[in-house]
PDB file of C-alpha atoms in Angstrom:
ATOM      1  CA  UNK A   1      64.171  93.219  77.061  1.00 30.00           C
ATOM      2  CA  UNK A   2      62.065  95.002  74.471  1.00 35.00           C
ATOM      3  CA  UNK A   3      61.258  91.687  73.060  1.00 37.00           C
ATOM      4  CA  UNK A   4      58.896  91.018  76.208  1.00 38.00           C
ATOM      5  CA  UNK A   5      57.490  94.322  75.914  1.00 39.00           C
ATOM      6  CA  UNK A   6      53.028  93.256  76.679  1.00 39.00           C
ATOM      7  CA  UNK A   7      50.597  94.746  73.523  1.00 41.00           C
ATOM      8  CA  UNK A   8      48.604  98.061  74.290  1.00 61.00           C
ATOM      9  CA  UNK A   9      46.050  97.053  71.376  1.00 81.00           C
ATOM     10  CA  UNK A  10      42.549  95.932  72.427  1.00 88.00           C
ATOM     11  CA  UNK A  11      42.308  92.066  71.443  1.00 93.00           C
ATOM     12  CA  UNK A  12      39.403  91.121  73.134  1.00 93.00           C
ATOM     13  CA  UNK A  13      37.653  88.272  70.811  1.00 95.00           C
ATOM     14  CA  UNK A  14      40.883  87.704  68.583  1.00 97.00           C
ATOM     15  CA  UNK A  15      42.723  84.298  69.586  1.00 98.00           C
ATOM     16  CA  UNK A  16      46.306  83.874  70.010  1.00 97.00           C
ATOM     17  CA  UNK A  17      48.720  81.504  68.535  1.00 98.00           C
ATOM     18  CA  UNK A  18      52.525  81.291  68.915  1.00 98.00           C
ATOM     19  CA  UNK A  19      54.788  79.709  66.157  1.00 98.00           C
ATOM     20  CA  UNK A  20      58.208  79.019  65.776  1.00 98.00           C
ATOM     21  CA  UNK A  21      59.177  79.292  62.250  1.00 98.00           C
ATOM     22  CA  UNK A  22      63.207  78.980  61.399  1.00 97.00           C
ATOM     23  CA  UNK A  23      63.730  80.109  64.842  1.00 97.00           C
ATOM     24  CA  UNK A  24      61.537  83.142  65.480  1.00 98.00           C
ATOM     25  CA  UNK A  25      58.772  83.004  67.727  1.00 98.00           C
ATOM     26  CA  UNK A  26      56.028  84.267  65.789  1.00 98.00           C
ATOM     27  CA  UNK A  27      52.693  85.558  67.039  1.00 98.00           C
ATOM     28  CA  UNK A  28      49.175  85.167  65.118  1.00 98.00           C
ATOM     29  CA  UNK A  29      45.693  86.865  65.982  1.00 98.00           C
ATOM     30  CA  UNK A  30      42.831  85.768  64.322  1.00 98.00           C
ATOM     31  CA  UNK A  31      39.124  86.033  64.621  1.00 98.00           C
ATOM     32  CA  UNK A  32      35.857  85.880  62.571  1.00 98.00           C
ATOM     33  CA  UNK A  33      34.813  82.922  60.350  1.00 97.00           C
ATOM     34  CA  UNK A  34      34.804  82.196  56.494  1.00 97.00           C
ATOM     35  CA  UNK A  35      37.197  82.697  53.744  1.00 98.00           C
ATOM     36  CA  UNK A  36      40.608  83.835  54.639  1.00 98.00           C
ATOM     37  CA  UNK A  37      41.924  87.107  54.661  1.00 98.00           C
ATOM     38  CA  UNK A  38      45.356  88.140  55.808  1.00 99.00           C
ATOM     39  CA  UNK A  39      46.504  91.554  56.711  1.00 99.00           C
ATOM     40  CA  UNK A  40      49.813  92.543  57.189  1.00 98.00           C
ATOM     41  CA  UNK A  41      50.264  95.225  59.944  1.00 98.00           C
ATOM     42  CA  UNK A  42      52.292  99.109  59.106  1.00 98.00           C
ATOM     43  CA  UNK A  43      55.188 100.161  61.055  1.00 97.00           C
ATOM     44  CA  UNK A  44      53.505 100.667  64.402  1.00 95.00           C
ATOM     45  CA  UNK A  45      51.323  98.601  65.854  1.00 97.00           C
ATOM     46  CA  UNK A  46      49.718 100.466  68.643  1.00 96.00           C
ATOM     47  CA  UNK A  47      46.900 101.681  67.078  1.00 96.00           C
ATOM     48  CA  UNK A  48      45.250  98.077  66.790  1.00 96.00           C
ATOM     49  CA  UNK A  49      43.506  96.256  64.880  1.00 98.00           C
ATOM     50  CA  UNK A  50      39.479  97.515  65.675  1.00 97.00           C
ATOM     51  CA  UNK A  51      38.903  96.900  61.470  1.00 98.00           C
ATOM     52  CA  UNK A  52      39.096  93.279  61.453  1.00 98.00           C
ATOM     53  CA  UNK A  53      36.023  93.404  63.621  1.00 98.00           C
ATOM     54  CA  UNK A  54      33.996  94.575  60.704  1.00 98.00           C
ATOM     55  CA  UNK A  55      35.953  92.414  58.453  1.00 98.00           C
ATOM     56  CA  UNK A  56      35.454  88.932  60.649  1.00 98.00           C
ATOM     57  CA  UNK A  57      31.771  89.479  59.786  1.00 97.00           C
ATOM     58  CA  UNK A  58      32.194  87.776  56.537  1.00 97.00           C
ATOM     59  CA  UNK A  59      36.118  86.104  56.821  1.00 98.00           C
ATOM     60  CA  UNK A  60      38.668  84.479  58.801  1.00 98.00           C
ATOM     61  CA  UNK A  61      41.322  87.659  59.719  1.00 98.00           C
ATOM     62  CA  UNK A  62      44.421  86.222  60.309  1.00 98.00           C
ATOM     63  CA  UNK A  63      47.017  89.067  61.966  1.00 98.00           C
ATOM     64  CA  UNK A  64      50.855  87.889  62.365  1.00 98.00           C
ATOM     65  CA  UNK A  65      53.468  89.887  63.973  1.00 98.00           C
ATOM     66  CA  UNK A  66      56.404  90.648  61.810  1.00 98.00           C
ATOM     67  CA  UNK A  67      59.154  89.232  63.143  1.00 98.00           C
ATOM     68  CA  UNK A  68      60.725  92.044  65.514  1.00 97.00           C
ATOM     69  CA  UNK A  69      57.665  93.938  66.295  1.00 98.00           C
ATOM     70  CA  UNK A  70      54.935  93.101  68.428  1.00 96.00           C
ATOM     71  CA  UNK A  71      54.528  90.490  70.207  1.00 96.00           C
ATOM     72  CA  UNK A  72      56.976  88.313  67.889  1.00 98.00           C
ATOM     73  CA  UNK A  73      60.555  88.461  68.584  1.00 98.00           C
ATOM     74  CA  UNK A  74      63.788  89.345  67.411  1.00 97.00           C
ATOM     75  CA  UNK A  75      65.418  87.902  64.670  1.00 96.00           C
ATOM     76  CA  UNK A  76      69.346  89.045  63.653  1.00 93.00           C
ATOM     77  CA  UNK A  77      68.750  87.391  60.212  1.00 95.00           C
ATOM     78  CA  UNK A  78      65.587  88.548  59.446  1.00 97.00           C
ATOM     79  CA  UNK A  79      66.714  92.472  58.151  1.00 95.00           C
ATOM     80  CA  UNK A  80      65.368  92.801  54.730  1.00 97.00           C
ATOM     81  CA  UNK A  81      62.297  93.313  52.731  1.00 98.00           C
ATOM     82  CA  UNK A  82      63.145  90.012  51.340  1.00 98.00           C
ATOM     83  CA  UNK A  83      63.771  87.974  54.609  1.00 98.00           C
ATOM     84  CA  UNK A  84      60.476  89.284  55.807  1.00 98.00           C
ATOM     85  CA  UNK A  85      59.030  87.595  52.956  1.00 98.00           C
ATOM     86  CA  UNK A  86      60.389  84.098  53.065  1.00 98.00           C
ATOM     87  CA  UNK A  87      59.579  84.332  56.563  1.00 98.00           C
ATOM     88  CA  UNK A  88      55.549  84.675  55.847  1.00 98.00           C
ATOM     89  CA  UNK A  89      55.844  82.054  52.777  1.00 98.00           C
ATOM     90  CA  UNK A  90      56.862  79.584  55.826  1.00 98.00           C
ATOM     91  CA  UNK A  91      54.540  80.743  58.089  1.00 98.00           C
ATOM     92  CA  UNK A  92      51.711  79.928  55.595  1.00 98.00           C
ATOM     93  CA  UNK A  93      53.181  77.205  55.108  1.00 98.00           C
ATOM     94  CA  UNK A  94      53.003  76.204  58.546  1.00 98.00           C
ATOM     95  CA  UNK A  95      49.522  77.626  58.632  1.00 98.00           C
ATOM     96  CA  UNK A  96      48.155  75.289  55.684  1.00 98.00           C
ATOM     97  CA  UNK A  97      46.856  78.115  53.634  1.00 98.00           C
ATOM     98  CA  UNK A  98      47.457  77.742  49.984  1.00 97.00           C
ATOM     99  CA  UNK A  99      45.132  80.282  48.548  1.00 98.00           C
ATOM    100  CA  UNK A 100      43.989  83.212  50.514  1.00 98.00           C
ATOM    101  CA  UNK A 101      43.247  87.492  50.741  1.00 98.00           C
ATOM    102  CA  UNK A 102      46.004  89.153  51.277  1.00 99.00           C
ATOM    103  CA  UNK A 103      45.773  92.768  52.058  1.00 99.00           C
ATOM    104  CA  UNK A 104      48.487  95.223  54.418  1.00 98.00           C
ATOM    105  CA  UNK A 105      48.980  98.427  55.266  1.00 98.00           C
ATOM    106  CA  UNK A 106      52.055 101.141  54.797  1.00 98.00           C
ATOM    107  CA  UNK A 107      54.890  98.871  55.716  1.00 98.00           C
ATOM    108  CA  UNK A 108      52.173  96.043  55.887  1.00 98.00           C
ATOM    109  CA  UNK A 109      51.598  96.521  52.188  1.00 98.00           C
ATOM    110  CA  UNK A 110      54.911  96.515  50.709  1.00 98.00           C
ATOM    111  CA  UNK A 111      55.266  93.485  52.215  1.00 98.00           C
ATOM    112  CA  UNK A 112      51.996  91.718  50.774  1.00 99.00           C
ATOM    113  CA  UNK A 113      53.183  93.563  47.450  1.00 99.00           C
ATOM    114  CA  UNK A 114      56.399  92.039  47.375  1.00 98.00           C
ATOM    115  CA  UNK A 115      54.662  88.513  48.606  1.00 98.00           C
ATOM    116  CA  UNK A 116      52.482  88.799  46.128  1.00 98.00           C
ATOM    117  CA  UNK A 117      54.555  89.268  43.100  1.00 98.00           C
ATOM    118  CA  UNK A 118      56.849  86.316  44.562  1.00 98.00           C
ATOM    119  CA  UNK A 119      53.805  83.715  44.675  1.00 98.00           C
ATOM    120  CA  UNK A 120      51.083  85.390  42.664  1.00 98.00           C
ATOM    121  CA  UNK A 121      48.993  81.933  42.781  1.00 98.00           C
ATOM    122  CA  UNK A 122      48.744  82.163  46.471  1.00 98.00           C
ATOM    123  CA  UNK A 123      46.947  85.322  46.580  1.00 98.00           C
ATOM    124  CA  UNK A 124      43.457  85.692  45.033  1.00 98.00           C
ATOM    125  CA  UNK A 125      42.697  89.179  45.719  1.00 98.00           C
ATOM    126  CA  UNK A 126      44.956  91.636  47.077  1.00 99.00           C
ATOM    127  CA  UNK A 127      44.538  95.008  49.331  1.00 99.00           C
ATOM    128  CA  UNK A 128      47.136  97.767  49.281  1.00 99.00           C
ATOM    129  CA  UNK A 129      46.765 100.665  52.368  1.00 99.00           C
ATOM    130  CA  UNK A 130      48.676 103.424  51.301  1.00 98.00           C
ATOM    131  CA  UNK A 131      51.516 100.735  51.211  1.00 98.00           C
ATOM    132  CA  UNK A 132      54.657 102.057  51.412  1.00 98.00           C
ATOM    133  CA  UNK A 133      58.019 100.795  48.919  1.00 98.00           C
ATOM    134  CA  UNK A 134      57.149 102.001  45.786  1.00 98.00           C
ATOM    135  CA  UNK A 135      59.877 104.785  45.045  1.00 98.00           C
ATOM    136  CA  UNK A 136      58.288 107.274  43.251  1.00 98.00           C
ATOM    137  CA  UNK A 137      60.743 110.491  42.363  1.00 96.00           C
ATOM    138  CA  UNK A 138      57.517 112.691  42.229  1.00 97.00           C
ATOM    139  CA  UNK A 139      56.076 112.316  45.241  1.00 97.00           C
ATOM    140  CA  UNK A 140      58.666 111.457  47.556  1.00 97.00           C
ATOM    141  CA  UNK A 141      57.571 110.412  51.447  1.00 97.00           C
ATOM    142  CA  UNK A 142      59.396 111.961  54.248  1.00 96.00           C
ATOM    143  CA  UNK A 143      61.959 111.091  55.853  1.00 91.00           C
ATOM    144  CA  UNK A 144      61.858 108.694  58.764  1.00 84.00           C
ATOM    145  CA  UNK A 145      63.508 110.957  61.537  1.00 86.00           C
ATOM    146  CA  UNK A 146      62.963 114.680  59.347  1.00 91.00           C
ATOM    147  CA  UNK A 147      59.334 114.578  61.122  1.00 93.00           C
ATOM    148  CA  UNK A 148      59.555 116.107  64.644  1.00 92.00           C
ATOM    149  CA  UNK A 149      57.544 114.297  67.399  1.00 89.00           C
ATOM    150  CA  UNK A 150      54.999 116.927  67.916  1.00 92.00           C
ATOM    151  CA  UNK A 151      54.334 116.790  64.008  1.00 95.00           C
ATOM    152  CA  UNK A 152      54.087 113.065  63.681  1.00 95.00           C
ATOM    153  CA  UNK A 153      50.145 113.032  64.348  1.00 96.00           C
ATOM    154  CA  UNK A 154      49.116 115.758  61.830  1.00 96.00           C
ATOM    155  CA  UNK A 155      51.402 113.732  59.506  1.00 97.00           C
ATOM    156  CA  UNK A 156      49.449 110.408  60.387  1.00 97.00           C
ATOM    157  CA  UNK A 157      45.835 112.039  60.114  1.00 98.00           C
ATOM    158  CA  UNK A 158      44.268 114.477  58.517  1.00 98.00           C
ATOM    159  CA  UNK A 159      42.667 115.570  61.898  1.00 98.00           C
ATOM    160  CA  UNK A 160      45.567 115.355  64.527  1.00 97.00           C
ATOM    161  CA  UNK A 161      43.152 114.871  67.108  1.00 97.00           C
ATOM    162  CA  UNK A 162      42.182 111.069  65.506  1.00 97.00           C
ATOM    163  CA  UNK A 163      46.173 109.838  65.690  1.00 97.00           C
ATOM    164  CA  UNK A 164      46.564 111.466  69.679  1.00 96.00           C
ATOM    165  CA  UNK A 165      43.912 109.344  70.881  1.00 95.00           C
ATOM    166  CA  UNK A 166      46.328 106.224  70.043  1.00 96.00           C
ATOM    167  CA  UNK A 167      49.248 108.046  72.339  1.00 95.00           C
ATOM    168  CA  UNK A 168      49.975 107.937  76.071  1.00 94.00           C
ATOM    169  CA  UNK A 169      48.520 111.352  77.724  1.00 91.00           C
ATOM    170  CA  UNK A 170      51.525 110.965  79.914  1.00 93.00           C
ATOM    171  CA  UNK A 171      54.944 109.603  80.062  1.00 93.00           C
ATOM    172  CA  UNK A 172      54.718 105.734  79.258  1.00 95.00           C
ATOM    173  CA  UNK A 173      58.339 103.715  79.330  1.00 95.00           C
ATOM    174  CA  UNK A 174      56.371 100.876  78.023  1.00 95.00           C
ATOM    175  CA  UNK A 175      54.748 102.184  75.077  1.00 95.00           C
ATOM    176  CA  UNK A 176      57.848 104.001  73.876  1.00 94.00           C
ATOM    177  CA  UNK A 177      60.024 101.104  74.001  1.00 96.00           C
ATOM    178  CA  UNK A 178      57.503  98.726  71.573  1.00 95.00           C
ATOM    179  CA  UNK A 179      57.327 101.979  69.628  1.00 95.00           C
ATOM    180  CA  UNK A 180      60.773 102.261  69.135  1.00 95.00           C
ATOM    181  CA  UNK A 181      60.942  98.810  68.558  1.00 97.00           C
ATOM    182  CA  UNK A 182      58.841  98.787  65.588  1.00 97.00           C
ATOM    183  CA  UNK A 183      60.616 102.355  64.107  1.00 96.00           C
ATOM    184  CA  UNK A 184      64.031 100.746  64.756  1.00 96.00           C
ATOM    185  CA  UNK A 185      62.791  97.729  62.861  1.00 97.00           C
ATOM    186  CA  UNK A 186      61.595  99.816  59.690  1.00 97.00           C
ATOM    187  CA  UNK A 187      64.830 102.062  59.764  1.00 96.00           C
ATOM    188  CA  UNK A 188      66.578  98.656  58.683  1.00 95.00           C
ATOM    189  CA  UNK A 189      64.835  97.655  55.870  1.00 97.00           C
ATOM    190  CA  UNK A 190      65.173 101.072  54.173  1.00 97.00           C
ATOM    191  CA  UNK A 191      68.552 101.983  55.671  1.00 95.00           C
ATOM    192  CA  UNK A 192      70.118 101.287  51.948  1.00 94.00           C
ATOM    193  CA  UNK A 193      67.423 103.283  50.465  1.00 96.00           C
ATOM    194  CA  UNK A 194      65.107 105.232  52.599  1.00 96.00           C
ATOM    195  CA  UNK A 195      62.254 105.835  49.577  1.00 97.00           C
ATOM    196  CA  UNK A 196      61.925 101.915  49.938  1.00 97.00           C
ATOM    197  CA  UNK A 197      62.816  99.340  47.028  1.00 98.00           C
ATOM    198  CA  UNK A 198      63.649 101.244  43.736  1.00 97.00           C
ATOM    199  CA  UNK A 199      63.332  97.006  41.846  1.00 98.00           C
ATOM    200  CA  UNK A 200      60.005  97.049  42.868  1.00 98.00           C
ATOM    201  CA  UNK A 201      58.163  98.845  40.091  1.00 98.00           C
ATOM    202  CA  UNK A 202      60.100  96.704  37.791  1.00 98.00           C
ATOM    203  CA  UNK A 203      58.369  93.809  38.973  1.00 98.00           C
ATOM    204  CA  UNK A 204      54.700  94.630  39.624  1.00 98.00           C
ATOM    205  CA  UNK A 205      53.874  93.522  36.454  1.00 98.00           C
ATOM    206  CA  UNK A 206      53.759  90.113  38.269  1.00 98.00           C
ATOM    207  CA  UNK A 207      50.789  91.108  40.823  1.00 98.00           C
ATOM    208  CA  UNK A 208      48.148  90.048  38.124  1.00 97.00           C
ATOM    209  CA  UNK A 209      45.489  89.212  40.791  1.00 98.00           C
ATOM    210  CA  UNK A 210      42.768  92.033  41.399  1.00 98.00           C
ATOM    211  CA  UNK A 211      44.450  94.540  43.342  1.00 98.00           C
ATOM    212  CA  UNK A 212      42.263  97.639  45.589  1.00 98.00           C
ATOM    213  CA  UNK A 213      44.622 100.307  46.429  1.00 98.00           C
ATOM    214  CA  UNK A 214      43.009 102.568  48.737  1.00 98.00           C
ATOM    215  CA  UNK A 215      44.702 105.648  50.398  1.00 98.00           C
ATOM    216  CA  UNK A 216      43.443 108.280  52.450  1.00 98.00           C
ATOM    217  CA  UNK A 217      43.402 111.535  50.199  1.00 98.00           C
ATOM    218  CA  UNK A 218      44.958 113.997  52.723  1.00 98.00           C
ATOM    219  CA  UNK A 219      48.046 111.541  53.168  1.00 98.00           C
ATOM    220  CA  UNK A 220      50.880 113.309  53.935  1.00 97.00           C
ATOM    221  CA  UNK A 221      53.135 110.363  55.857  1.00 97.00           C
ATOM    222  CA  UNK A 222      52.717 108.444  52.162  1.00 97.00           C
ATOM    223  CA  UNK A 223      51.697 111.064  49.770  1.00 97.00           C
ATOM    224  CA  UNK A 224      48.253 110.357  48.161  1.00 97.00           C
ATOM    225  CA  UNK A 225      49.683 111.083  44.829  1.00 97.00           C
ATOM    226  CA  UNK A 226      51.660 108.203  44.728  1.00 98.00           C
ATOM    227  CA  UNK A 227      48.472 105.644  43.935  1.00 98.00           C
ATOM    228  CA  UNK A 228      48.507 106.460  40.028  1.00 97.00           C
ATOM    229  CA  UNK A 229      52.421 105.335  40.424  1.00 98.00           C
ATOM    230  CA  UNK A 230      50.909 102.143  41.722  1.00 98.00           C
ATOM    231  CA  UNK A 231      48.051 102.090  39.260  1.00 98.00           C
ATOM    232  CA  UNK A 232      49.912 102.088  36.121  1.00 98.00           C
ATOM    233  CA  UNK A 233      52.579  99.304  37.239  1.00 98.00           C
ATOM    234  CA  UNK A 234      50.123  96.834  38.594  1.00 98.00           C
ATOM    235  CA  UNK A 235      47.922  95.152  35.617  1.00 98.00           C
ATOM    236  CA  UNK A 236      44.685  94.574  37.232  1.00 98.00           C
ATOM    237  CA  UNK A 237      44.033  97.412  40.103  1.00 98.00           C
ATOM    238  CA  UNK A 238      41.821  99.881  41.126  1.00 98.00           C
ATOM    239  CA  UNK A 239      42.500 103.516  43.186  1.00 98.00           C
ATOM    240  CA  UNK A 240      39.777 104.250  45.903  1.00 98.00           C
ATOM    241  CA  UNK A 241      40.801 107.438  47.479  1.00 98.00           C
ATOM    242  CA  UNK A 242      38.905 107.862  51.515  1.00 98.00           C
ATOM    243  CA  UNK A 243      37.878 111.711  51.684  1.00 98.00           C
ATOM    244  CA  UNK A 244      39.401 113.729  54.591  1.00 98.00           C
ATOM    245  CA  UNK A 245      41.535 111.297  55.721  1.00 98.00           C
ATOM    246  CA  UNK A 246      45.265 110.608  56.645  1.00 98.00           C
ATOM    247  CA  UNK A 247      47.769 107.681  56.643  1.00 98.00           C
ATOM    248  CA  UNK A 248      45.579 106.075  59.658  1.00 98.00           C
ATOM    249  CA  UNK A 249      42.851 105.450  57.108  1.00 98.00           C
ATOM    250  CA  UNK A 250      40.898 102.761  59.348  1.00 98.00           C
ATOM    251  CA  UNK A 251      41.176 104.709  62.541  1.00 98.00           C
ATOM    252  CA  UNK A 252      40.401 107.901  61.472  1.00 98.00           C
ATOM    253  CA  UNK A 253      37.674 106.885  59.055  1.00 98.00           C
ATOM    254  CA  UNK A 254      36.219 103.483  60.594  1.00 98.00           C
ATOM    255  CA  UNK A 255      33.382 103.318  57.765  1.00 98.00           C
ATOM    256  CA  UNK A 256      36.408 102.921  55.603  1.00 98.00           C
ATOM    257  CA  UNK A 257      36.874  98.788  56.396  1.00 98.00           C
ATOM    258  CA  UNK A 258      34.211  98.403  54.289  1.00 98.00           C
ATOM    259  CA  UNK A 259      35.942  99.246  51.153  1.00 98.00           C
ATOM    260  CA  UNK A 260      38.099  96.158  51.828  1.00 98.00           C
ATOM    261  CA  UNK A 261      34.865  93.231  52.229  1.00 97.00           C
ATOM    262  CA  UNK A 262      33.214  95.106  49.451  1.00 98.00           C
ATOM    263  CA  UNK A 263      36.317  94.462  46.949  1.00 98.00           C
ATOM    264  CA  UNK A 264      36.858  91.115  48.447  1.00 98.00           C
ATOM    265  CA  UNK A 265      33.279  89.552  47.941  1.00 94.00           C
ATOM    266  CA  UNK A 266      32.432  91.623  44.348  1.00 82.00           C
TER     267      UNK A 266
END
C-alpha cells in the first residue's frame, strides 16, 4: 500500500512521534530547542527538510505530515483545504501548543494561511514560501498536469540542475509511488478550482500577525509576481524576494533559511 511507502528525506537528528488524531495516524519530526516554530511541508516531500537544521539553532521545529502524504496516512474524510485545517487545530491541540511560529511552504503555506486567519491568536508570527492558494487572475500558476515531466525541474528551480539532485538517477518504484501520493493528494484539494481558493483573499484581512512572505524571484511553478497580490490583502506583511532562485527556495539557495530566524527573532 502506498500508505507504507518508507521516507527518502535525510532525518538524522529529527525525532519521531506518531499521533492518532480523529482517526489518522499522524507523523511529527521535530528537532532543535527554544521557542516553537512550525512549518508546514509543500506538495512533495522528497526534497527534505535540511532548513530546519539552521532553524533548530535558535527554536523547536516541529514538522507534521499532512494527512495523506508522508509518512501519515490516508484519510477518506480529510479532502479539503478546510479538513486539513481542523485536522492541525487538533493536532496542536494534542500537542499543547497554544501560541507558536507558524510558517509553510507552497501547499505548506496555504495551509498555515488559511490556519492562520481561522485562529489568528494562535500564531505570533507567520512565514509564507511562495505559498500557493491565493488566486490571482494576473499571474496565474500552471497547471498541475500541463507541465511535462522533463520540464518539472526547470519549473521548480531556477537552475534545473539544483531540483535533479532531489530525483532518482534511475528507475525508483518507491519514490514514484510517495510522489504520486503527495500529487494525487494536492489534485483533490484544487480539483473544484485548480488556481486554489478564490474566498481566500476575502479573508486575509484576518492574518493581522506579522507576516514574511518570501519567494524565490525566478519562480515559475508559483509566479513571483503574485507576492504584491499577497502584500496588499494581508495587513501587517513584508515581501523578501531570494535572487536567482526557483520554487525550491531552501534547496536551491540554503543561505536563504536565514531569512526565516531573522524575521522570527527581530
Amino acid at each position: 500500500m502506498l500508505d507504507t511507502v518508507k521516507p527518502s528525506p535525510d532525518l538524522t537528528g529529527f525525532s519521531r512521534a506518531e499521533h492518532t488524531i480523529n482517526g489518522v495516524r499522524t507523523v511529527v519530526h521535530s528537532i532543535g530547542s527554544g521557542p516553537v516554530l512550525v512549518f508546514l511541508h509543500g506538495t512533495g516531500t522528497f526534497t527534505g527538510f535540511e532548513m530546519a537544521r539552521d532553524w533548530a539553532k535558535r527554536h523547536t521545529v516541529i514538522i507534521p505530515y499532512h494527512a495523506g502524504f508522508g509518512d501519515s496516512g490516508d484519510s477518506e474524510t480529510i479532502d479539503t483545504v478546510e479538513d486539513h485545517v481542523l485536522h492541525y487545530m487538533d493536532l496542536f491541540d494534542k500537542l499543547g501548543l497554544e501560541q507558536f511560529d507558524l510558517a509553510g511552504f507552497s501547499l505548506g503555506g496555504w495551509l498555515a494561511a488559511e490556519f492562520a486567519i481561522r485562529q489568528p491568536d494562535r500564531v505570533r508570527k507567520l512565514v509564507l514560501v511562495a505559498p500557493a492558494g491565493l488566486v490571482v487572475g494576473s499571474a496565474p500558476a500552471p497547471g498541475l498536469f500541463e507541465i511535462a515531466p522533463q520540464e518539472l525541474p526547470a519549473y521548480l528551480a531556477h537552475d534545473p540542475a539544483a531540483a535533479l539532485r532531489y530525483f532518482p538517477k534511475a528507475p525508483d518504484p518507491a519514490f514514484d509511488a510517495r510522489l504520486g501520493r503527495e500529487v494525487t493528494g494536492f489534485a483533490k484539494l484544487i480539483r473544484s478550482e485548480p488556481q486554489g481558493n478564490p474566498k481566500l483573499a476575502h479573508w486575509l484581512h484576518r492574518i493581522t500577525m506579522p507576516t514574511l512572505v518570501l519567494w524565490g524571484a525566478a519562480d515559475r511553478l508559483r509566479p513571483t509576481a503574485q507576492a504584491d497580490a499577497w502584500k496588499a490583502g494581508l495587513p501587517d506583511a513584508r515581501v523578501t524576494l531570494v535572487p536567482a532562485t526557483g520554487h525550491l527556495v531552501f534547496e536551491e539557495t540554503p543561505s536563504s533559511a536565514h531569512y526565516v530566524t531573522d524575521f522570527l527573532v527581530d
